[in-house]
Tab-separated table of C-alpha atoms (C1' of nucleotides) in Angstrom:
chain	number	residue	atom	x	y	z
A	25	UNK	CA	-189.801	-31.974	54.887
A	26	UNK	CA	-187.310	-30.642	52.282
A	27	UNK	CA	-187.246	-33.139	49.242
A	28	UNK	CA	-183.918	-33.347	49.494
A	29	UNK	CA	-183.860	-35.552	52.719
A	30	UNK	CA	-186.289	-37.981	50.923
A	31	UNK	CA	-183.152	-40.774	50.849
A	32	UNK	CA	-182.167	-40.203	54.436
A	33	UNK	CA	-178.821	-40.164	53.728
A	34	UNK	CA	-176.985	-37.834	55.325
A	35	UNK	CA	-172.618	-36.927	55.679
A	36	UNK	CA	-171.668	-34.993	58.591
A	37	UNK	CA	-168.760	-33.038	59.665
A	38	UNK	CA	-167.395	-35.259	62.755
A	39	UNK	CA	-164.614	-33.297	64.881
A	40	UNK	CA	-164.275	-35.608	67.758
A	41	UNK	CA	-166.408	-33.229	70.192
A	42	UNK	CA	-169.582	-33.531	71.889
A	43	UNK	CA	-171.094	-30.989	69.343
A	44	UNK	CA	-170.511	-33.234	66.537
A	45	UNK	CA	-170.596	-36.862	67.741
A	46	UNK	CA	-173.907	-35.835	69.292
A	47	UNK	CA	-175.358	-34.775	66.233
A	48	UNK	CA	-174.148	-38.161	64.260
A	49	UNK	CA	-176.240	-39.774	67.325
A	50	UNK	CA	-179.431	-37.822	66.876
A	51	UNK	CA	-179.790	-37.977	63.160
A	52	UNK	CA	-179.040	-41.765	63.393
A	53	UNK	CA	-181.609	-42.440	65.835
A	54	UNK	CA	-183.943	-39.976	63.743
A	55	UNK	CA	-183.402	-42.770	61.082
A	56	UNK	CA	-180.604	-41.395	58.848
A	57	UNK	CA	-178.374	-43.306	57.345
A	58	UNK	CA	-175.186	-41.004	58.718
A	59	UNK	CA	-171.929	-41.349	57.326
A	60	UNK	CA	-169.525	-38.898	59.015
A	61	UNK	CA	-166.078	-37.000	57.776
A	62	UNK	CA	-163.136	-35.621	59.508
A	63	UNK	CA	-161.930	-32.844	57.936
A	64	UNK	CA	-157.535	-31.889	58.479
A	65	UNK	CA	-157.574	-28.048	58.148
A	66	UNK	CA	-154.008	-28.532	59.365
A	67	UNK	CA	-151.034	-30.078	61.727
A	68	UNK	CA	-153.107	-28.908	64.428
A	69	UNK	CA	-155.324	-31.574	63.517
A	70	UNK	CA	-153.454	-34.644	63.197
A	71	UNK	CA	-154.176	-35.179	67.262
A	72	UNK	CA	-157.786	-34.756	66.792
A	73	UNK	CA	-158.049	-37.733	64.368
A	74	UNK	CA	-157.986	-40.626	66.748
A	75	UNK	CA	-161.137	-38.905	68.419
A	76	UNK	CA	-162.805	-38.471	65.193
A	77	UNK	CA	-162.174	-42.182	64.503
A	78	UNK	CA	-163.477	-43.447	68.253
A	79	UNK	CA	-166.542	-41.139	67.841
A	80	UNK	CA	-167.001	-42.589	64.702
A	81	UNK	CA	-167.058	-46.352	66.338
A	82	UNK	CA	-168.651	-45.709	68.971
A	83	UNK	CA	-171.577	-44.739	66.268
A	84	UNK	CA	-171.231	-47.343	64.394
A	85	UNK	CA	-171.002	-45.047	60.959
A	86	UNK	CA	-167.924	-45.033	58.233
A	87	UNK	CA	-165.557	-42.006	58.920
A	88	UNK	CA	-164.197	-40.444	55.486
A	89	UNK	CA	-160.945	-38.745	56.322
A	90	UNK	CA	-160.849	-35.315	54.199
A	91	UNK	CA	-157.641	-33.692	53.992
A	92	UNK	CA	-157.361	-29.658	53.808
A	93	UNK	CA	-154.592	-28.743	54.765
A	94	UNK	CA	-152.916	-27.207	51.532
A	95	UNK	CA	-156.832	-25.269	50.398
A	96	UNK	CA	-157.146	-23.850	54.233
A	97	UNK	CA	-153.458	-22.683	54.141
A	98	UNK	CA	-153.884	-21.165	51.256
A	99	UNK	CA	-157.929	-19.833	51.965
A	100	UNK	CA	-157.604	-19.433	55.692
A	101	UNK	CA	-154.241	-19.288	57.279
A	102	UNK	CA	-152.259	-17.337	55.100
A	103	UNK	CA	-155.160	-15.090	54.601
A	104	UNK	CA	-155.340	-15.024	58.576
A	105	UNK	CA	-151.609	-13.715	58.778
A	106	UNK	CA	-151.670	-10.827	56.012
A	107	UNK	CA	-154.425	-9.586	57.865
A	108	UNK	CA	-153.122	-9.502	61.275
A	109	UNK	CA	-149.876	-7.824	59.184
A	110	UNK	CA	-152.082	-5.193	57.641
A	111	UNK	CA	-153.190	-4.183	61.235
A	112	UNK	CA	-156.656	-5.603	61.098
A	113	UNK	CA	-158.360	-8.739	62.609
A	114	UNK	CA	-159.421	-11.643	60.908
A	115	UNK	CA	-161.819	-14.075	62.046
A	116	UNK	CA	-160.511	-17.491	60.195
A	117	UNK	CA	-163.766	-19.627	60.915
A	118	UNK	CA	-165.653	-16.632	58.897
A	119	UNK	CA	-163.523	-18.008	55.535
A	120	UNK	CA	-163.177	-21.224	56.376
A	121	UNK	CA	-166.913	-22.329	56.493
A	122	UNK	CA	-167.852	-21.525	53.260
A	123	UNK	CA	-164.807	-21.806	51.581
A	124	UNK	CA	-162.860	-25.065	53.229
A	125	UNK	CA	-165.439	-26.579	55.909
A	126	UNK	CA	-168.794	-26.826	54.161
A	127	UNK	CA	-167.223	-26.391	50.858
A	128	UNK	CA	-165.228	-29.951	51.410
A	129	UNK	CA	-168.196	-31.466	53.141
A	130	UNK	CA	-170.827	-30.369	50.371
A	131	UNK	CA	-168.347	-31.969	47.418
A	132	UNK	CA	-167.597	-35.113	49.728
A	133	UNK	CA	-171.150	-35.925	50.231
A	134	UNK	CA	-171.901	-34.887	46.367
A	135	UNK	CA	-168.834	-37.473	45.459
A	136	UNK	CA	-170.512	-40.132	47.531
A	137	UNK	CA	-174.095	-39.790	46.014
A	138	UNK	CA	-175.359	-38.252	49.440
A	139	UNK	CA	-177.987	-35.170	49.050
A	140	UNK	CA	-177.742	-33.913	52.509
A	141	UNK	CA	-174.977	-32.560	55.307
A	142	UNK	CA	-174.439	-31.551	58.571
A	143	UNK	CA	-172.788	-30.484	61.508
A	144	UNK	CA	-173.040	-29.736	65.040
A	145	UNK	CA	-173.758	-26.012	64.734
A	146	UNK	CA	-175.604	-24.389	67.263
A	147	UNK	CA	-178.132	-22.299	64.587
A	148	UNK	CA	-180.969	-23.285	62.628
A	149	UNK	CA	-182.257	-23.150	58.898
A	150	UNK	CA	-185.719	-21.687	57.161
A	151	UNK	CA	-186.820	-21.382	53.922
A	152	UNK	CA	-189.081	-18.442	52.758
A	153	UNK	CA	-189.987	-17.366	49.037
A	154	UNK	CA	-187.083	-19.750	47.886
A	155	UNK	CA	-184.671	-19.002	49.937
A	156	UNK	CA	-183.097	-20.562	52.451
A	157	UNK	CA	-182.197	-18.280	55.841
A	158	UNK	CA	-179.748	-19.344	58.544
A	159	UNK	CA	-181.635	-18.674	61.628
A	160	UNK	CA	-180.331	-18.151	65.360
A	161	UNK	CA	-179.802	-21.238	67.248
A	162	UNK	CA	-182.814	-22.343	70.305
A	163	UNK	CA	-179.888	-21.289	72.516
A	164	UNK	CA	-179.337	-17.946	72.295
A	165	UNK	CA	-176.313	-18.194	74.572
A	166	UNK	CA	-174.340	-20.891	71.913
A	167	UNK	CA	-175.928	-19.107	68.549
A	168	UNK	CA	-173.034	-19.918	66.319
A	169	UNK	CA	-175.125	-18.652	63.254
A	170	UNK	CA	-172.785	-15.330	63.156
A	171	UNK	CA	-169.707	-18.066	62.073
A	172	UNK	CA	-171.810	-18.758	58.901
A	173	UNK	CA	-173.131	-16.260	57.616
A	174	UNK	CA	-171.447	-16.602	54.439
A	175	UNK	CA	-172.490	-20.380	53.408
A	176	UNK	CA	-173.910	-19.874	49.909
A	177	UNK	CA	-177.678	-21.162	48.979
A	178	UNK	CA	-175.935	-24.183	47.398
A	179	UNK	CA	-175.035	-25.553	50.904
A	180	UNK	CA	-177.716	-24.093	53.015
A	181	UNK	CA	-180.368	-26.123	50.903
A	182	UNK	CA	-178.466	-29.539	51.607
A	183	UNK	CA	-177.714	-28.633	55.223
A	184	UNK	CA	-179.244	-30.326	58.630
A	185	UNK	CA	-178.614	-28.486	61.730
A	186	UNK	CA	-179.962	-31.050	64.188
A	187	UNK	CA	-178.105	-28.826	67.231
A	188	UNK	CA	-180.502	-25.461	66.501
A	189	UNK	CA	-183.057	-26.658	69.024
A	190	UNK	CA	-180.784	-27.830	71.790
A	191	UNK	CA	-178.855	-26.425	75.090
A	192	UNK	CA	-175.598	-26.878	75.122
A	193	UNK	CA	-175.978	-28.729	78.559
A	194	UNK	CA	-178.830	-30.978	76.838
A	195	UNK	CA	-176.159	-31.851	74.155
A	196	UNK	CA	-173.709	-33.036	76.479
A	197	UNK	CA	-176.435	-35.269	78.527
A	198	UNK	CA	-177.743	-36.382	75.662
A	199	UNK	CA	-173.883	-37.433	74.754
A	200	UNK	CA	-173.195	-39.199	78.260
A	201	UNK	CA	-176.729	-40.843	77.670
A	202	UNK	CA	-175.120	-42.580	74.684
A	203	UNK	CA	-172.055	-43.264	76.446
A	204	UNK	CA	-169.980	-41.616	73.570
A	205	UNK	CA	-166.429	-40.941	74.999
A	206	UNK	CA	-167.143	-37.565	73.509
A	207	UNK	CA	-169.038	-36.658	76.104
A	208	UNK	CA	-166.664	-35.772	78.076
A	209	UNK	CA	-164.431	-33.994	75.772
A	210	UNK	CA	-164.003	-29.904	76.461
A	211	UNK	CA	-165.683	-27.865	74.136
A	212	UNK	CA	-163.613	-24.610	74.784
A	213	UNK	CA	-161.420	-23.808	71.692
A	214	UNK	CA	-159.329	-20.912	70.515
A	215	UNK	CA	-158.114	-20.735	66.910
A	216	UNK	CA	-158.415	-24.360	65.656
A	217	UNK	CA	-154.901	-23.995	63.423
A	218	UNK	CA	-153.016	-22.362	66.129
A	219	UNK	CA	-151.607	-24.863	68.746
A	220	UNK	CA	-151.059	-22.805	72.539
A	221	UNK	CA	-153.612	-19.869	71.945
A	222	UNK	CA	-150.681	-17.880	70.428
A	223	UNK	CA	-151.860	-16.544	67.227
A	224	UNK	CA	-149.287	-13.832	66.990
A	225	UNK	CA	-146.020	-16.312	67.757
A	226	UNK	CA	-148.177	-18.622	64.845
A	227	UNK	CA	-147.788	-15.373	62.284
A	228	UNK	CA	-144.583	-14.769	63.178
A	229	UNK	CA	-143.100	-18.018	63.288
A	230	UNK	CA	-144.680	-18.295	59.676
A	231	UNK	CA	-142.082	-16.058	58.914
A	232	UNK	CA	-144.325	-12.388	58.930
A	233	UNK	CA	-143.526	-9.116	60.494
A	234	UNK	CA	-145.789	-6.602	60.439
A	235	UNK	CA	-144.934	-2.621	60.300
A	236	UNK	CA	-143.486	-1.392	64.154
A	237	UNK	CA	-144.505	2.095	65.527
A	238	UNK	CA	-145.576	3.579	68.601
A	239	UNK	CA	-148.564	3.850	71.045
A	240	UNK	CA	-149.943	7.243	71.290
A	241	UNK	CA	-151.688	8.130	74.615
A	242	UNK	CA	-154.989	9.403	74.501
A	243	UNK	CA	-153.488	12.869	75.089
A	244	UNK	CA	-151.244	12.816	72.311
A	245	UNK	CA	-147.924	11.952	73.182
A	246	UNK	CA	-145.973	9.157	72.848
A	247	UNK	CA	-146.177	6.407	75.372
A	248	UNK	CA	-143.527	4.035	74.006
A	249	UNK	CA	-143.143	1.719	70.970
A	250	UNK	CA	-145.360	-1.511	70.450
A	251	UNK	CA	-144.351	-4.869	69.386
A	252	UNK	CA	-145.908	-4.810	65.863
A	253	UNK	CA	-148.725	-4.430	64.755
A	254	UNK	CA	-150.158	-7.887	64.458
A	255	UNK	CA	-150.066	-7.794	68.190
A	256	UNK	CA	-153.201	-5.636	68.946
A	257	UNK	CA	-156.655	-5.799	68.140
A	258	UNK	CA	-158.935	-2.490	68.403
A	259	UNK	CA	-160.328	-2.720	71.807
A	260	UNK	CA	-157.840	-4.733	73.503
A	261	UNK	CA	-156.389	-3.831	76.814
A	262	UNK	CA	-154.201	-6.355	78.171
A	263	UNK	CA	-150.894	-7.286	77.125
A	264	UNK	CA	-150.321	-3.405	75.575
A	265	UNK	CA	-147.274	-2.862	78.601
A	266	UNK	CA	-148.398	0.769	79.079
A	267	UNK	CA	-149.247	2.022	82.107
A	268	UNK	CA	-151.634	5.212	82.149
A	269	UNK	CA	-152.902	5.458	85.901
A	270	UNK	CA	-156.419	3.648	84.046
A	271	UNK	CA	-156.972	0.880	81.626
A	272	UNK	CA	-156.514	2.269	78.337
A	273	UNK	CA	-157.318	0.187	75.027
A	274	UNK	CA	-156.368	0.296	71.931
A	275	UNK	CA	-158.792	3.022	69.854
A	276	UNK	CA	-157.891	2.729	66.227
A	277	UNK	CA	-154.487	0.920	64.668
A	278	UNK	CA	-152.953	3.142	61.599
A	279	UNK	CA	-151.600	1.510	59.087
A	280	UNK	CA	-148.262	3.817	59.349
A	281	UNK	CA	-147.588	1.683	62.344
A	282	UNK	CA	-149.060	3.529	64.952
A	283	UNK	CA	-151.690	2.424	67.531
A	284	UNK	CA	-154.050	5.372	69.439
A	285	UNK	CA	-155.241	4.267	72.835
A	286	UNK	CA	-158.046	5.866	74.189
A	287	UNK	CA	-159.521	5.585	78.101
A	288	UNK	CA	-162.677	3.887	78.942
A	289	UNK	CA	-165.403	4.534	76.716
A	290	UNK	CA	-163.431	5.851	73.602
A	291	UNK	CA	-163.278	2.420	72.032
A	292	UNK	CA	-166.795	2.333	71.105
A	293	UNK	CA	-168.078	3.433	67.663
A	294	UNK	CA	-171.782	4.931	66.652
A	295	UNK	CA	-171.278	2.507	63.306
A	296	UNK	CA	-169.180	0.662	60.976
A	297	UNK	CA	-168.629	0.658	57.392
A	298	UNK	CA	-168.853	-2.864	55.368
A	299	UNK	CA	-166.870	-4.153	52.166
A	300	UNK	CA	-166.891	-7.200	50.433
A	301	UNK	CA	-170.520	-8.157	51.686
A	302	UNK	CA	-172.698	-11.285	51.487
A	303	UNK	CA	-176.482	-11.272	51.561
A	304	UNK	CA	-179.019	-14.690	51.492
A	305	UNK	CA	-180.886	-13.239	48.936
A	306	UNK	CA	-178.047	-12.209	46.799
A	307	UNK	CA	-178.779	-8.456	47.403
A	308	UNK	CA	-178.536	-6.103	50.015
A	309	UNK	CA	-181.905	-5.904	52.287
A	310	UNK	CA	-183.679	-3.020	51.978
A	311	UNK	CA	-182.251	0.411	53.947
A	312	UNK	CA	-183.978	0.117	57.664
A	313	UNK	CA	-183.835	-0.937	60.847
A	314	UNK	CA	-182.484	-3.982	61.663
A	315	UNK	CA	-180.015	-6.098	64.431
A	316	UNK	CA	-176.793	-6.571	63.772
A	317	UNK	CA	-173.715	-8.653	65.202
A	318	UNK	CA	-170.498	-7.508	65.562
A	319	UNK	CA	-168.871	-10.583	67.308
A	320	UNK	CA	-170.143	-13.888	67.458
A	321	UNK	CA	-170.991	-14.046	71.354
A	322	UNK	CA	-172.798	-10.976	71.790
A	323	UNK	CA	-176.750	-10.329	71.361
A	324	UNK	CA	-177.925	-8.691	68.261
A	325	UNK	CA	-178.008	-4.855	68.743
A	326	UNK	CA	-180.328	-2.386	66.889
A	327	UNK	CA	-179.536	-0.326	64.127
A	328	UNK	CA	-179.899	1.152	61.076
A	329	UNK	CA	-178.728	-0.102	57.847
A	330	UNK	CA	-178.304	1.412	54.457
A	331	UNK	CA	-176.608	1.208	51.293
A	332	UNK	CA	-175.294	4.089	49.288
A	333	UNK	CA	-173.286	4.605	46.252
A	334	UNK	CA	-172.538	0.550	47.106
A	335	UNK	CA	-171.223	1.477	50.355
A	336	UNK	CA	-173.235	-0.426	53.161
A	337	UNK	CA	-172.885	1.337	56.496
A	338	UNK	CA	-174.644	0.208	59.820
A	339	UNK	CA	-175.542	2.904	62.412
A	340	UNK	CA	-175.829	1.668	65.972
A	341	UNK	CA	-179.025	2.157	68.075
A	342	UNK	CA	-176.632	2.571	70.890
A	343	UNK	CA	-172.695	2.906	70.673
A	344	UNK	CA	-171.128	-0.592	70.185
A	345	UNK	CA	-167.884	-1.590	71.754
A	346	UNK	CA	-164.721	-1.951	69.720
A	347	UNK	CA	-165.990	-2.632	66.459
A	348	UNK	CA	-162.793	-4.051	64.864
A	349	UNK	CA	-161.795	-3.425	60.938
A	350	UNK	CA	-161.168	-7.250	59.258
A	351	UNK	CA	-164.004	-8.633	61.738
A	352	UNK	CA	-167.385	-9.695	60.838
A	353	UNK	CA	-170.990	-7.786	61.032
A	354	UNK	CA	-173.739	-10.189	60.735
A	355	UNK	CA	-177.310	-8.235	60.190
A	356	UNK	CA	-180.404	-10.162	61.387
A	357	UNK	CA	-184.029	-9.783	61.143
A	358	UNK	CA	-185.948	-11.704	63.521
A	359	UNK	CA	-183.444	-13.754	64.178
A	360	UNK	CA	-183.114	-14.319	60.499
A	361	UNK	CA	-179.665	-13.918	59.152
A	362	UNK	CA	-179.703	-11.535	55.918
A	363	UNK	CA	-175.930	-11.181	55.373
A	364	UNK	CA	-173.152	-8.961	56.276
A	365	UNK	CA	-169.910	-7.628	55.402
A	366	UNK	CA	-166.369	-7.149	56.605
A	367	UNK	CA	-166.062	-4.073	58.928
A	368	UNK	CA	-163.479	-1.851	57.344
A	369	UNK	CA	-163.372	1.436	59.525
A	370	UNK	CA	-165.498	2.692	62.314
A	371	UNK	CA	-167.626	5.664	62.915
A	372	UNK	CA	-166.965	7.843	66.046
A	373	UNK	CA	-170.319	9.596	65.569
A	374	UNK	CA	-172.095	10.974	62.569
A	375	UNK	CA	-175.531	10.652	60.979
A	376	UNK	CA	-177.301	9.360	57.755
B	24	U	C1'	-120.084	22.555	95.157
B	25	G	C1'	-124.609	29.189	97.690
B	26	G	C1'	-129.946	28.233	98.339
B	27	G	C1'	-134.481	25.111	97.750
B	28	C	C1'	-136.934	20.393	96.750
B	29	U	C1'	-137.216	15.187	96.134
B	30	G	C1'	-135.788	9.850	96.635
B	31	U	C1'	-141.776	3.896	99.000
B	32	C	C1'	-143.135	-2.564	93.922
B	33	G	C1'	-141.782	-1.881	86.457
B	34	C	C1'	-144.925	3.294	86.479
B	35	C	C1'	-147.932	6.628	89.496
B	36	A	C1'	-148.894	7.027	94.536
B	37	A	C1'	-150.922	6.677	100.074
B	38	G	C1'	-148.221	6.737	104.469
B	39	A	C1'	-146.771	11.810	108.556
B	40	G	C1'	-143.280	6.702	115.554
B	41	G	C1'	-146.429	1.242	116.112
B	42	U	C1'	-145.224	-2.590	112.810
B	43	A	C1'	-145.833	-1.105	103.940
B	44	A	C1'	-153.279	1.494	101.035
B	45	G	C1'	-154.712	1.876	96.129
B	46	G	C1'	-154.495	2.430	90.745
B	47	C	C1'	-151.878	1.177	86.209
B	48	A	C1'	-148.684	-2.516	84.320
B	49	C	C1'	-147.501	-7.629	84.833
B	50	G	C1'	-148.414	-13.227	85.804
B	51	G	C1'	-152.011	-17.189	86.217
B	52	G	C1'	-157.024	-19.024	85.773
B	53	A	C1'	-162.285	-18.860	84.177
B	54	C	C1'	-165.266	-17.576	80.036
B	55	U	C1'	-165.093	-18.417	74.343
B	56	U	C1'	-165.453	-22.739	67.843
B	57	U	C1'	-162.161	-15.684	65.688
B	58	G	C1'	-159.627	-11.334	67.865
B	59	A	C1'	-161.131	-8.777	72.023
B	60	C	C1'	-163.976	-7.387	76.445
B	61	U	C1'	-165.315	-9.187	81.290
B	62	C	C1'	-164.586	-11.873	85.756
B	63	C	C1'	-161.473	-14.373	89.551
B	64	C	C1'	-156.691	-15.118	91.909
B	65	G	C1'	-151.641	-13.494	92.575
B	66	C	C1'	-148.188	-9.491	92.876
B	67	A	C1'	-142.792	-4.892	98.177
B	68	U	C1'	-143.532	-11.001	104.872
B	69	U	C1'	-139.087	-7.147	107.626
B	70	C	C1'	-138.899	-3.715	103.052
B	71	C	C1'	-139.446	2.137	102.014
B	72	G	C1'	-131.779	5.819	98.170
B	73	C	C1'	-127.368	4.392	101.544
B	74	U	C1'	-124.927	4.374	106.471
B	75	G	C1'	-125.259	5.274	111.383
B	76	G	C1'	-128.120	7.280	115.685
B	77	U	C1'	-132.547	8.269	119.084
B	78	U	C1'	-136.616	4.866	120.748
B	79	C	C1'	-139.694	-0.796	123.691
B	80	G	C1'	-140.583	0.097	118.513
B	81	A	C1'	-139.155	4.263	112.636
B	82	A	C1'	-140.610	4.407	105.786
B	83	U	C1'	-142.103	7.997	109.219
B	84	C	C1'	-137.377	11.822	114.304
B	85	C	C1'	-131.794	13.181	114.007
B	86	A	C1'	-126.851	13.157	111.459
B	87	G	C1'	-123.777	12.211	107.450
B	88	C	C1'	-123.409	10.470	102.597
B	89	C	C1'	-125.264	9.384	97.572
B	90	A	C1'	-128.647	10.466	93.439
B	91	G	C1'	-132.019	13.547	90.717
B	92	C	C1'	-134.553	18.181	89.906
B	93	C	C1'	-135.071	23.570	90.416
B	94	C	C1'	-133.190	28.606	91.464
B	95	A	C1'	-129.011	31.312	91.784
B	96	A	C1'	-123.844	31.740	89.985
RNA sequence: UGGGCUGUCGCCAAGAGGUAAGGCACGGGACUUUGACUCCCGCAUUCCGCUGGUUCGAAUCCAGCCAGCCCAA
C-alpha cells in the first residue's frame, strides 16, 4: 500500500449523500481514522449542511466546515456564465474539482497534519512508472472519472477512492446496512450552484445577457429569432420553439449571434479540436489510437489522437453526437485516463 | 368588387355524411454529480372561418357572408 496511508488518517469530502457518507463508513470500518469536511461552494449549499452534520454523527467522525463560496464564484460560477455568454458550454464540476473541491480538501487535510483524502467518486486510482492514473470506476454505468480528469499528481497521490469497486446499488445497501439517514437521500443532481435546474435564469439573474440573433433552418432561411445565446447548447432539441415538420437541433452556435439547426443526423461531428489541455504525465500521449469521452455518461469511443503544431485534434472511429465547444474530452487507454482538453470547434468530416 | 383557389390545435396536415389521424412545437415526468440526447405521459370531449339550411346524423352536402391568396382589370 502507498506509504502515504501508513498513519491511517484520512479527511474526506462529506456532502450529505449516500456517495459520501458511505465512503466515511467504509474507510472507518477499514480502520481509518476518518475525519470528514463539508465544503460551501455556494448559497445553494447552506441547506445541505444540516445533512453533512447528521451524516457526520451518525459516523461518529468530526465534520470541518470549509467555506468556498467567494474562490468557486470567482473559479467556477462566474467562469460558468461568460461561457454560456460566449455561446459555448461549460461543464462547472470540470473546474471545480481541481481548482475548488480537491484543491480545498487537499490544503484542509495538509492544515490538519492528515496525508490522505477522499471522496465518494465512482473511479479508481493506479500508479505506473511514477505516476499516478485515474482509472474508470468497477461500475462502468456510474464512472465519474471523466469529472476529474484534471486533478493534478499532487492530489491524485494523496487520494482514496474507496467507491471505484462498488455498484451504485451496493453503495446504497451498504448505506441502509449502517442505518445512515443518508441512505435514503436521492442521488440525482443537476448543477450543484444552481437552485431549480435553471442554469440560464441563474446567468441571467446574475445580471448577463448574451448576444441575440436568429435560428437558421437547415435550408438556409430564417426560422425566427432565439432567446440568446446562453440558451442553447449544440445538440439540443427541446425548448428551441421552432417547428420544422421534424426534430431539428441545434448544429453549430456562431458567435455573431446566430444558431444553425440541422435535422437528424447533422449534429454529429467526425472529431473535435482541443485547447487548453491536461495530460497525467504532463505531456501529450503519443499520436494513436485511443478512447475518448466526450460527456461524462457515455462509453469511451475509439479514435485517433494526434498533436500537431500544439494543436491536439481527436478523430472519431465513428461520428460522435453533438460534440459541444466549452465541454470536456477525456482520452483513455484501457480504461486509464491520460488527459484531455476543452473541445473548441468540431469537425464535420476531414482526415489526418 | 370579373374569374379561380383556400380557410381543421401555436405550425404543417389527414379527413371526402356517421360521430376530429399524425408530425413538429409546447407542458409534465423519468434518466443524470455539467450542458445535451433519449424515454414515458399529456396536448382540438361536441370542435373543424361565420351564419343559416338539408339529414336520424355533417368538418365533410347546399346557400349567404367574412378572410386570405392567385389571375385578370
Amino acid at each position: 500500500m502507498h506509504s502515504n496511508f501508513a498513519d491511517k488518517k484520512i479527511l474526506v469530502g462529506l456532502s450529505g449523500g449516500v456517495d459520501s457518507a458511505t465512503c466515511v463508513h467504509l474507510l472507518t470500518a477499514a480502520g481509518f481514522a476518518v475525519e470528514g469536511a463539508f465544503i460551501c461552494f455556494s448559497p445553494a449549499h447552506h441547506a445541505m449542511q444540516p445533512a453533512a452534520e447528521t451524516a457526520a454523527k451518525e459516523l461518529g467522525i468530526p465534520l470541518h466546515i470549509i467555506n468556498a463560496e467567494e474562490l468557486f464564484d470567482e473559479t467556477v460560477a462566474l467562469p460558468f456564465c461568460r461561457t454560456y455568454c460566449a455561446g459555448k458550454t461549460p461543464n462547472p464540476c470540470i473546474l471545480c474539482n481541481p481548482l475548488v473541491k480537491f484543491n480545498l480538501l487537499a490544503q484542509k487535510a495538509t492544515e490538519l497534519g492528515i496525508a490522505c483524502i477522499a471522496t465518494g467518486h465512482y473511479a479508481r486510482t493506479v500508479t505506473k512508472k511514477g505516476t499516478v492514473y485515474l482509472r474508470t470506476a468497477a461500475s462502468t454505468s456510474r464512472d465519474q472519472s471523466y469529472m476529474l480528469y484534471r486533478l493534478p499528481q499532487s492530489i491524485l497521490e494523496r487520494l482514496v477512492l474507496p467507491l471505484g469497486e462498488h455498484e451504485k446499488s451496493n453503495v446504497r445497501h451498504i448505506a441502509e446496512a449502517a442505518a445512515l439517514s443518508a441512505a435514503a437521500a436521492p442521488d440525482s443532481q443537476e448543477i450543484c450552484f444552481v437552485p431549480e435546474g435553471d442554469y440560464a435564469a441563474y446567468v441571467e439573474g446574475r445580471g448577463f445577457k448574451s448576444p441575440a440573433g436568429n435560428f437558421i433552418a437547415p435550408n438556409g432561411t430564417v426560422a425566427g429569432p432565439h432567446k440568446g445565446l446562453l440558451h442553447y447548447t449544440v445538440g439540443q432539441r427541446r425548448g428551441l420553439g421552432v417547428a420544422l415538420g421534424k426534430p431539428a437541433f441545434v448544429k453549430e452556435i456562431s458567435p455573431n449571434g446566430d444558431i444553425y439547426l440541422g435535422f437528424g443526423g447533422e449534429e454529429f461531428a467526425a472529431g473535435i479540436e482541443l485547447e487548453d489541455t491536461f495530460w497525467a504525465e504532463g505531456k501529450p500521449p503519443e499520436n494513436g489510437t485511443y478512447t475518448v469521452k466526450i460527456r461524462s455518461m457515455a462509453a469511451p469511443a475509439a479514435c485517433a489522437f494526434q498533436v500537431q503544431n500544439g494543436k491536439a485534434t481527436v478523430l472519431f472511429a465513428a461520428p460522435q453526437r453533438a460534440p459541444a465547444p466549452g465541454q470536456s474530452a477525456v482520452l483513455y487507454s484501457g480504461g486509464l485516463v491520460l488527459g484531455g482538453g476543452f473541445i473548441t470547434k468540431n469537425i464535420r468530416t476531414a482526415h489526418f
